[in-house]
Amino acid sequence: MVCAISLCKGLWKYRGGPQLFWMLVILASLAFPHAADAVVSGTPAPRPTAATEQCANESCHAKLLNRKVTHESVAQLKCLDCHEYASIGEHLFKRLNAPGQGCISCHKKVLPKPDEALSIHAAAKDNCVACHDPHGSNARYELKQTVPDLCLSCHKNIKDSLASSSLVHGAMKPDGSCSGCHVAHFSKLSKLQKEPQPQQCLNCHDRPVQTAGGRTLTNMAELLKDNPEHHGPIRLGACTACHQPHAGNQPLLLSAAYPPEFYAPFEMDRYRLCFTCHTPDLVLQPGPTAPTGFTDGKKNLHWLHVDQTKGRTCRACHEVHASRQAFHIRDSVPFGDGGWSIAIKFTQTPTGGTCAAACHVERSYDHGVRPHSIPFVALLPKAQALVTAQQPMLSPTTAPVEGGKAVSYAVPSPPFTPGVFPCTGCHDPSVAVNTQRRVLQKPHVDIQLHHDEEHRWCLDCHNAQNRDVLRSASGEPIPFSESYRLCGQCHGLQFRDWKVGVHGKRTGEWDGRKEYLLCVNCHNPHSPKFKALTPLPPPIRPNVEK
Amino acid sequence: MILTVLHTLGGAARLIIKGNKAYYAWCALLLALIATGAFAYIHQLRYGLIATHMSDSVSWAFYIGNFTFLVGVAAAAIMLVIPAYVYHWEPIKEVVILGELLAISAVVMCLLFVTADMGRPDRAWHMMPGLGMLNFPVAILAWDVVVLNLYLVVNLVIVVYLLYKWYTERPVNYKFLWPLVIATIPIAVSIHTVTACIYAGMVARPYWNAAVLAPRFLASAFCSGPAVLVILLQILRRTTRLKIQDAAIWKVAELMAYSMAMNLFLTGMEAFKEFYAGGHHAVYTRFYFIGLNGHNGLVPFAWLAVGCDMVSFLLLLIPATRKNAITLNLGCLLIYMGTYIEKGIGLLIPGFTPDTLGQITDYTPSMTELGIAAGIFSVGFLLYTIMVKVAVPVILGEFKARPTPEGAVIPVESH
Amino acid sequence: MSHERPSADVVKAPCGGGGRGNEPAGLSRRDMLKYTAACAVSAFLAGCSGPEREAFFQKRFKELSPDEVKRVLARLEKQHSEEIGKPVTVGAAPALEGVLYGYGLDLSRCVGCRRCVYACVGENNQSRDPQIHWIKVLSMQKEDGVDIMKSDAYYNPEQVPEEDKFYMPVACQQCRNPPCVKACPVKATWQEPDGIVVIDYNWCVGCRCCMAACPYGARHFNWTTPNVPKDQINPHMHYLGNRPRQRGVVEKCTFCIQRVREKNGRYPACVEICPVGARKFGNLLDKNSEISHILRDKRVFILKEELSTEPKFFYFYAT
């Protein structure tokens, strides 16, 4: 004390000493309450006000270190990698989670670059901790639970279908099952698929597979390899068009009714599966106006073949997966119970075909100019959505060019918000459509219509019957990949100019492969007027004072 | 032979070295300016033409302005031959020689200015016929290269021939000389016309793209060139034994007044056309005389030039002032100043302001440009001084190949 | 006097003894004359290395034989690769047959964002400081119409387009009747068979006649050694196009000659960048090209048509 007093006296004598003295006094008085606080509360060691390596000592956050899997920053005791002070001088911290901070500042590859993904896991976008424990856990990748339990805790519909279905896909059985087909964060494919179909499926079905029910499934890889004429969904990479990937009640996990026996009488309900894509008119219309090329100009020959009572149906002539003949027409038909089979020999001609003697004597048909394959319009909306959804990103499609060279132009896919397509993912077709004009609610709050909004609204362009396609003014379904046909109905001049390359942006080669953009790649369809831009800097004035 | 040449050169050198204080001061000043110019040019070589204040908008400026003015001086110097011939002035040969020498110095200055303006002077050989690739006859600049060099060569031939003959006291073969002297007249006209055509041929620059440009060039040259000579003749008359009649000088001054009248008339017509019609192309003339959007740096110069032209015109037109030594010389100086502003500034800068895309870039010459220009002018003046210093004694017969007894060589009289 | 050669295309390499290794056996008389006449300059160049001397004595590009062109390109590639520190290619692809390039610019679309200006700078290795821009975007008052004398190249609002203005980018108009080519005293600039007006940067003497003669402000001078950061150099170069320029020479837009003369031909950089698709490019001789459609169907005008320069750069209004 004497020392302190003499020190103060000494200090007081020096120049500037008084100021220094009073400063010290003020500082001391500021510190006093804290010191007093510590003394009064009787806490032996106050909680640290700065994060140090002591956070994880025995008396505090030690349990963070006792996990099977520990986050690297935790293991290295770098708490401030993820936490920041909420208040200086108090033991208050908060997560670093402003944009660009937090998990994403280290785990850079978790989110895709623009245009890199068609689907992004909603939880991955802004809520990493929905699945991961940021300090560590006992499951791999610091996941809060093991897969599939973790996944099913959110994806209730799948959990329910697993519980209620009679058949469960074998791929769902092993631990970590979901990750066999799906990736966790984002994918270039829809629905976070790991690989495109059919490759994904063929990873297992490249050998005969025994089912739990004792059935042996065909080696599909071999079948597809040996039989070059594939059924449309396989060509489009959509095994899931017919099969449920998770669980179902139909045999072979089919997604709709399809009779297991070969000769089953033709009733629409028994063949629902086929008619989710194909229009029933294919079979039901007797006349030549039916949407098919299998006609002699007088009769619809599908209608002729399909026999309601005998059970001659689609599969009597067509293989479901693949065959060696055009239109995946099967090679032979089982006949009777004796294991006989009759060969079918179909020969395709430019405007028709011939079926050699088998079921009947050799017969030919000639449809004139009808297209060979089942035309697009004969497919029902589901099939169209299938086609749209399965287009890989930026795959070349053909934009129409009138009078130009027959060049195919690359058009990027429509700029969907990642994960939003297909629309039927949310818009259940079975729910009645609300045709009331209204302010949109979640998740479409971001859509504000500034596109002739006085006269137009959503369902003028969007198809209420099938959300995965658009509609023309006349109600014709238009896939999203051809939305220019819809825009062109009102904006005819621009459409005409666009087709010849005068409206809109062209990139690529002036004398070769050109890349077109869809109208919606530049114009927001809901608010098509261009937003103002910030100009780049003006040139520097030639300065006289160089 | 070699000895003779050396002897002659030695004599000439002695003539050049000797002089009074004023002569030495004059030469020292010029040498100092030349050194300044040389340093400025080294600076420009090191950093490039960025050392100037030219820009992509005003891409030709002070150098080319001076070039244009000096082409006029070079052309007009020889034009004195015409009146001398027409009016049978007594000291015709002196006038011719002095004019030729002025033409030579002016052309040398022109070439130096063009070189200073070139981005790649190291590639000047690209312009040499045979060696490089002269774009003749399409490019007017190619014509200019041809006629300027031709003019330089012809003048050199005449001067060297005459001086040599007089120096060796041999008879001059006028059958050889006169055609050459006469030929210089159209060539003199052509150098200035071709230079005018460089500008007049540019469809991009409405300020220049006018038929009246070449006549205007000639008219203003006919005042500025003789203005130099009139002053010069008076100086020589005082400092040497050269006899020049007053009448000749007054006649030249009178002719200058007429061409100044022509110049003013043509300029007036230009101004009328631009301002009265008031078309798009008037912006350049407006910029020069009135200013554009606050850019009016040239306006004082424009009116100063007009004032100089007017006053000098009156001074030289009225016989009383024309015959008065002070007002005569004042008139000549004003003419010189007026036409220098007109050609050096008033022709080039408004031609580029606003530029072809309507943007205005202010231009004032940089120190480097001023330094180099001063250096080049000094080279010209020094060259002229030296040549006159040698030529006059030759003309007067004071400097000869076979000198009459020692001491008879009378150097230029001290004054 | 310290002679610092005002040259940018110089590699400071040790002076190789013996000059060009692959010199032809016999010098032509013309060559001989050249070498003799340039003796004085050789003294000036004393201490210069082989490539430097080769660059100095190089003939005009059009006079070079195919072999000489190869040698020149190899020299430039080596030189620029060393300067930049990464491999560059300097091509000299000739004009394609049956091609005459034309350019269209839709004034009803351009928003004046200047994206094209900087795309061009990057593609064509224009000097950053001092700044050279081949494209100048002029803003004009709608009420004045196209009036260049009332235009402003230095506009800088927060956002474009501005309500009462429209924008007119101007670059080389690639005239069919180019006044700049006429003005050049050494034939250092000429029109190629595909209509592109080009410059031989190694032949230009820097007199700037062409700049005075150009009615569109399209020609730009390297007032000092151009400065492009090494990491921003576009290594895909053309002799007549975007290769690094030297100090003291003129340069201009070449419709991205290094791109458009490739096989199938890429679009110029400005066309690719334009965010509103206002820029159109193609072959005027192909009646199905975009530019031909524009000439047939749209209201088209050319800049300063009264000068009879006959540009192949067409301004049009799509709507």
PDB file of C-alpha atoms in Angstrom, chain A residues 409 497-508 514-517, chain C residues 267 271-272 277 279-280 290:
ATOM      1  CA  TYR A 409     -29.020 -25.954 -82.187  1.00  0.00           C
ATOM      2  CA  ASP A 497     -37.226 -13.257 -85.474  1.00  0.00           C
ATOM      3  CA  TRP A 498     -36.049 -15.697 -82.847  1.00  0.00           C
ATOM      4  CA  LYS A 499     -36.384 -18.621 -85.207  1.00  0.00           C
ATOM      5  CA  VAL A 500     -34.030 -17.025 -87.708  1.00  0.00           C
ATOM      6  CA  GLY A 501     -31.641 -15.815 -85.038  1.00  0.00           C
ATOM      7  CA  VAL A 502     -32.516 -12.131 -85.161  1.00  0.00           C
ATOM      8  CA  HIS A 503     -34.224 -11.882 -81.782  1.00  0.00           C
ATOM      9  CA  GLY A 504     -32.346 -13.074 -78.738  1.00  0.00           C
ATOM     10  CA  LYS A 505     -28.831 -14.091 -78.086  1.00  0.00           C
ATOM     11  CA  ARG A 506     -26.809 -16.519 -80.140  1.00  0.00           C
ATOM     12  CA  THR A 507     -23.566 -17.999 -79.007  1.00  0.00           C
ATOM     13  CA  GLY A 508     -21.268 -20.633 -80.420  1.00  0.00           C
ATOM     14  CA  LYS A 514     -25.128 -22.355 -82.591  1.00  0.00           C
ATOM     15  CA  GLU A 515     -26.559 -22.170 -79.145  1.00  0.00           C
ATOM     16  CA  TYR A 516     -29.991 -20.678 -78.814  1.00  0.00           C
ATOM     17  CA  LEU A 517     -31.588 -19.551 -75.635  1.00  0.00           C
TER      18      LEU A 517
ATOM     19  CA  TYR C 267     -18.936 -15.412 -82.869  1.00  0.00           C
ATOM     20  CA  VAL C 271     -21.733 -10.868 -79.676  1.00  0.00           C
ATOM     21  CA  GLU C 272     -21.208 -13.612 -77.117  1.00  0.00           C
ATOM     22  CA  GLY C 277     -28.818 -10.169 -77.729  1.00  0.00           C
ATOM     23  CA  ARG C 279     -25.436  -7.853 -81.470  1.00  0.00           C
ATOM     24  CA  LYS C 280     -25.687  -9.996 -84.593  1.00  0.00           C
ATOM     25  CA  GLU C 290     -28.820 -13.762 -89.204  1.00  0.00           C
TER      26      GLU C 290
END
